[in-house]
Amino acid sequence: MSTLSPTPRTTVGREKERAVADRASLHRLLADGLVAHLGVAMGTHPVVLPTAYGVDLDGPDDGGTLYLHGSVAAGWLAAALAGDVCVTLTELDGLVAARSGFNHSMNYRSAVIIGTPRRVDDPAERRRALDLIVDQMVPGRAATLREPTRKELAATVVLALPMAEASMKQRAGGPEDEPEDVAAGIWAGVIPLRRISAGVVTSPDSHSAVPADVRARAEALG
Amino acid sequence: MSTLSPTPRTTVGREKERAVADRASLHRLLADGLVAHLGVAMGTHPVVLPTAYGVDLDGPDDGGTLYLHGSVAAGWLAAALAGDVCVTLTELDGLVAARSGFNHSMNYRSAVIIGTPRRVDDPAERRRALDLIVDQMVPGRAATLREPTRKELAATVVLALPMAEASMKQRAGGPEDEPEDVAAGIWAGVIPLRRISAGVVTSPDSHSAVPADVRARAEALG
């Protein structure tokens, strides 16, 4: 699938000019992100939790696979496996300071993925998913670490969410003001935002050099 | 209320050492954040959407009031007014590169607020809420802008969410590794993260100087 083919529940309803239809944009957002927000229906109310994630664009699921993990004791787990969930990724790119409160806005990229998560039981897929989640944080890092123990694997649940049902919105650029506000000579503009790393902090009980993957990640986040 | 008094649905279930009980920490997180994630039950599935917000700690609701706004045409609006919603705020503070995949983590502050939103109809409260949402982006900005028009006000719905039912978790500091991984001499550390502004970009059709509030916001974001 090279395009996002929204279903009724992932069709962008308003501000259609902000809808993004190509999967490549979704893939870039997935690559840029670090934290997703997972929405689960908990009986009488939804719960939204921040979560790490991993991405396998060639994964076994239609549209690629988004992997999440959690403790076997997590309270949201049963609910997530009992119905559909929503995973939302948002990167904030700027504050849009318009000439009126109404036209204030933000520049952002945001994707919504809705689907039925699958509990991953295959040992090879579980290992691969956990490596992808580590590599999302620091690319290349999983390959440098020891194998997980049986106890660690037994404590961890891995969920796979198909990325077939997804939509994306983005806003970029400056304020869109009313002509009379522009004519009035009022200032308007954007405060661009980005996430940076403030270097690397080595643990006090760590006596070896910063690994290349960690150094590269910190430099890339610059 | 000076402490967070979790109900069963906002009690931190796992990693209780990460639970934060004082309202002052929640208030700092609310002050630092720019985007919240709103979870709404849409019949068969939850939807999670990024949203701007405003905060009135002395608002009319128990625990203070979180204000959200949206278009009267927004698809999620009816569902949000028909039941409970969940608003989650997350600030990512660092990537925790441990000595094993299992102990990899993130440093973060995250709050979950669950409640029944109230549609704000009182004109004065609506105006105040919209000003607070603008001021969350750029403190002090609302007071410098023209009044909203009747058409703009009519196009906008304001929701008030009581912050009485809230919980917060945070993680800070370095990796927590297994003693044998530390003894093996493997490196571990943290990549601290923060959000910065890359200055101010004035619109091409804007010919006046950058206002003090916008300049101060960009400087505060660093």
Tab-separated table of C-alpha atoms in Angstrom, chain A residues 45-218:
chain	number	residue	atom	x	y	z
A	45	HIS	CA	-14.165	5.350	29.905
A	46	PRO	CA	-11.192	5.550	27.556
A	47	VAL	CA	-7.646	5.564	28.888
A	48	VAL	CA	-4.773	7.176	26.991
A	49	LEU	CA	-1.238	6.132	27.909
A	50	PRO	CA	2.154	7.162	26.538
A	51	THR	CA	4.134	4.251	25.174
A	52	ALA	CA	7.311	3.364	23.326
A	53	TYR	CA	6.855	1.617	19.995
A	54	GLY	CA	8.650	-0.165	17.200
A	55	VAL	CA	7.883	-0.245	13.491
A	56	ASP	CA	8.220	-3.021	10.933
A	57	LEU	CA	7.140	-1.648	7.561
A	58	ASP	CA	7.594	-5.135	6.109
A	59	GLY	CA	5.898	-6.756	9.091
A	60	PRO	CA	3.348	-9.521	8.808
A	61	ASP	CA	0.335	-7.207	8.999
A	62	ASP	CA	-1.453	-5.363	6.237
A	63	GLY	CA	0.092	-1.889	5.951
A	64	GLY	CA	3.054	-2.891	8.117
A	65	THR	CA	3.148	-3.606	11.831
A	66	LEU	CA	3.374	-1.270	14.813
A	67	TYR	CA	4.706	-3.067	17.881
A	68	LEU	CA	3.905	-2.099	21.468
A	69	HIS	CA	5.023	-3.800	24.630
A	70	GLY	CA	4.035	-3.839	28.232
A	71	SER	CA	4.184	-5.757	31.459
A	72	VAL	CA	2.075	-8.900	31.710
A	73	ALA	CA	0.643	-7.165	34.812
A	74	ALA	CA	-0.404	-3.967	32.972
A	75	GLY	CA	-3.952	-2.943	33.744
A	76	TRP	CA	-4.759	-1.906	30.171
A	77	LEU	CA	-3.652	-5.160	28.591
A	78	ALA	CA	-6.854	-7.177	28.790
A	79	ALA	CA	-8.907	-4.272	27.457
A	80	ALA	CA	-6.457	-3.733	24.585
A	81	LEU	CA	-6.800	-7.372	23.565
A	82	ALA	CA	-10.587	-7.345	23.909
A	83	GLY	CA	-11.321	-4.756	21.221
A	84	ASP	CA	-9.969	-2.074	18.966
A	85	VAL	CA	-7.369	0.406	20.108
A	86	CYS	CA	-6.190	3.737	18.738
A	87	VAL	CA	-2.527	4.677	18.580
A	88	THR	CA	-1.751	8.327	17.897
A	89	LEU	CA	1.621	9.804	17.052
A	90	THR	CA	2.145	13.546	17.240
A	91	GLU	CA	5.201	15.651	16.502
A	92	LEU	CA	4.863	19.323	17.377
A	93	ASP	CA	6.732	21.490	14.878
A	94	GLY	CA	5.779	25.025	15.862
A	95	LEU	CA	3.481	27.543	17.526
A	96	VAL	CA	1.516	29.656	15.060
A	97	ALA	CA	1.052	33.126	16.528
A	98	ALA	CA	-1.669	34.653	14.363
A	99	ARG	CA	-3.237	38.107	14.452
A	100	SER	CA	-6.349	36.825	16.254
A	101	GLY	CA	-6.924	34.229	18.908
A	102	PHE	CA	-9.180	32.297	16.554
A	103	ASN	CA	-6.396	31.838	13.998
A	104	HIS	CA	-3.768	30.780	16.516
A	105	SER	CA	-2.696	27.259	15.689
A	106	MET	CA	0.150	24.799	15.868
A	107	ASN	CA	2.306	23.237	13.212
A	108	TYR	CA	2.323	19.491	13.695
A	109	ARG	CA	2.275	16.087	12.103
A	110	SER	CA	-0.127	13.576	13.614
A	111	ALA	CA	-1.213	10.084	12.655
A	112	VAL	CA	-4.067	7.988	13.991
A	113	ILE	CA	-3.945	4.210	13.643
A	114	ILE	CA	-7.002	2.193	14.635
A	115	GLY	CA	-7.060	-1.565	14.745
A	116	THR	CA	-7.337	-4.800	16.632
A	117	PRO	CA	-4.055	-5.659	18.295
A	118	ARG	CA	-2.680	-9.142	18.015
A	119	ARG	CA	-0.772	-10.668	20.927
A	120	VAL	CA	2.574	-11.817	19.550
A	121	ASP	CA	3.421	-15.345	20.697
A	122	ASP	CA	5.920	-16.472	18.073
A	123	PRO	CA	9.337	-16.308	19.818
A	124	ALA	CA	11.185	-14.981	16.752
A	125	GLU	CA	8.622	-12.229	16.121
A	126	ARG	CA	8.639	-11.315	19.815
A	127	ARG	CA	12.423	-10.929	19.821
A	128	ARG	CA	12.349	-8.924	16.612
A	129	ALA	CA	9.595	-6.655	17.965
A	130	LEU	CA	11.479	-5.972	21.202
A	131	ASP	CA	14.635	-5.182	19.206
A	132	LEU	CA	12.662	-2.769	17.023
A	133	ILE	CA	11.336	-0.968	20.115
A	134	VAL	CA	14.901	-0.506	21.428
A	135	ASP	CA	16.126	0.572	17.981
A	136	GLN	CA	13.355	3.174	17.731
A	137	MET	CA	14.997	4.876	20.725
A	138	VAL	CA	18.598	4.378	19.608
A	139	PRO	CA	18.999	2.987	16.075
A	140	GLY	CA	21.309	-0.011	15.952
A	141	ARG	CA	21.405	-0.466	19.704
A	142	ALA	CA	19.561	-3.799	20.009
A	143	ALA	CA	22.338	-5.632	18.161
A	144	THR	CA	24.903	-4.461	20.748
A	145	LEU	CA	23.032	-5.775	23.805
A	146	ARG	CA	22.991	-9.189	25.470
A	147	GLU	CA	20.122	-11.598	24.800
A	148	PRO	CA	17.025	-11.115	26.952
A	149	THR	CA	16.656	-13.697	29.695
A	150	ARG	CA	13.742	-16.101	29.826
A	151	LYS	CA	12.494	-14.261	32.896
A	152	GLU	CA	12.583	-10.914	31.092
A	153	LEU	CA	10.738	-12.358	28.087
A	154	ALA	CA	8.137	-13.989	30.354
A	155	ALA	CA	7.422	-10.632	32.035
A	156	THR	CA	6.776	-8.852	28.740
A	157	VAL	CA	3.756	-8.837	26.470
A	158	VAL	CA	4.198	-7.785	22.859
A	159	LEU	CA	1.265	-6.466	20.836
A	160	ALA	CA	1.196	-6.067	17.062
A	161	LEU	CA	-1.103	-3.464	15.538
A	162	PRO	CA	-1.737	-3.573	11.773
A	163	MET	CA	-1.160	-0.159	10.216
A	164	ALA	CA	-3.739	-0.722	7.461
A	165	GLU	CA	-6.308	1.633	8.972
A	166	ALA	CA	-4.459	4.898	9.411
A	167	SER	CA	-4.881	8.573	8.701
A	168	MET	CA	-2.568	11.510	9.001
A	169	LYS	CA	-2.907	15.266	9.298
A	170	GLN	CA	-0.297	17.933	9.218
A	171	ARG	CA	-0.065	21.689	9.340
A	172	ALA	CA	2.976	23.660	8.267
A	173	GLY	CA	3.690	27.266	7.386
A	174	GLY	CA	2.584	30.590	8.753
A	175	PRO	CA	-0.656	31.958	10.159
A	176	GLU	CA	-3.748	32.202	7.979
A	177	ASP	CA	-5.254	35.466	9.056
A	178	GLU	CA	-8.314	37.452	8.082
A	179	PRO	CA	-7.492	40.057	5.395
A	180	GLU	CA	-8.608	42.915	7.650
A	181	ASP	CA	-6.225	41.750	10.413
A	182	VAL	CA	-3.335	41.639	7.929
A	183	ALA	CA	-4.287	45.095	6.627
A	184	ALA	CA	-4.275	46.441	10.183
A	185	GLY	CA	-0.499	45.949	10.282
A	186	ILE	CA	-0.483	43.539	13.220
A	187	TRP	CA	2.529	41.234	13.605
A	188	ALA	CA	2.158	37.498	12.955
A	189	GLY	CA	4.579	34.620	12.718
A	190	VAL	CA	5.656	31.205	13.906
A	191	ILE	CA	7.832	29.931	16.735
A	192	PRO	CA	9.348	26.754	15.222
A	193	LEU	CA	9.941	23.978	17.735
A	194	ARG	CA	12.120	20.934	17.722
A	195	ARG	CA	13.374	18.277	20.094
A	196	ILE	CA	17.071	18.222	20.824
A	197	SER	CA	19.350	16.167	22.977
A	198	ALA	CA	21.557	17.879	25.510
A	199	GLY	CA	24.433	15.454	24.942
A	200	VAL	CA	24.921	12.124	26.676
A	201	VAL	CA	25.031	11.568	30.447
A	202	THR	CA	27.052	8.480	31.328
A	203	SER	CA	25.972	6.607	34.479
A	204	PRO	CA	28.320	7.018	37.462
A	205	ASP	CA	28.811	3.237	37.624
A	206	SER	CA	29.746	3.080	33.926
A	207	HIS	CA	33.444	3.184	33.079
A	208	SER	CA	33.593	2.425	29.355
A	209	ALA	CA	33.316	4.885	26.463
A	210	VAL	CA	29.990	6.083	25.075
A	211	PRO	CA	29.040	3.558	22.338
A	212	ALA	CA	28.926	4.776	18.747
A	213	ASP	CA	25.162	4.147	18.402
A	214	VAL	CA	24.337	6.297	21.447
A	215	ARG	CA	26.728	9.047	20.363
A	216	ALA	CA	25.242	9.032	16.857
A	217	ARG	CA	21.703	9.228	18.241
A	218	ALA	CA	22.524	12.188	20.470
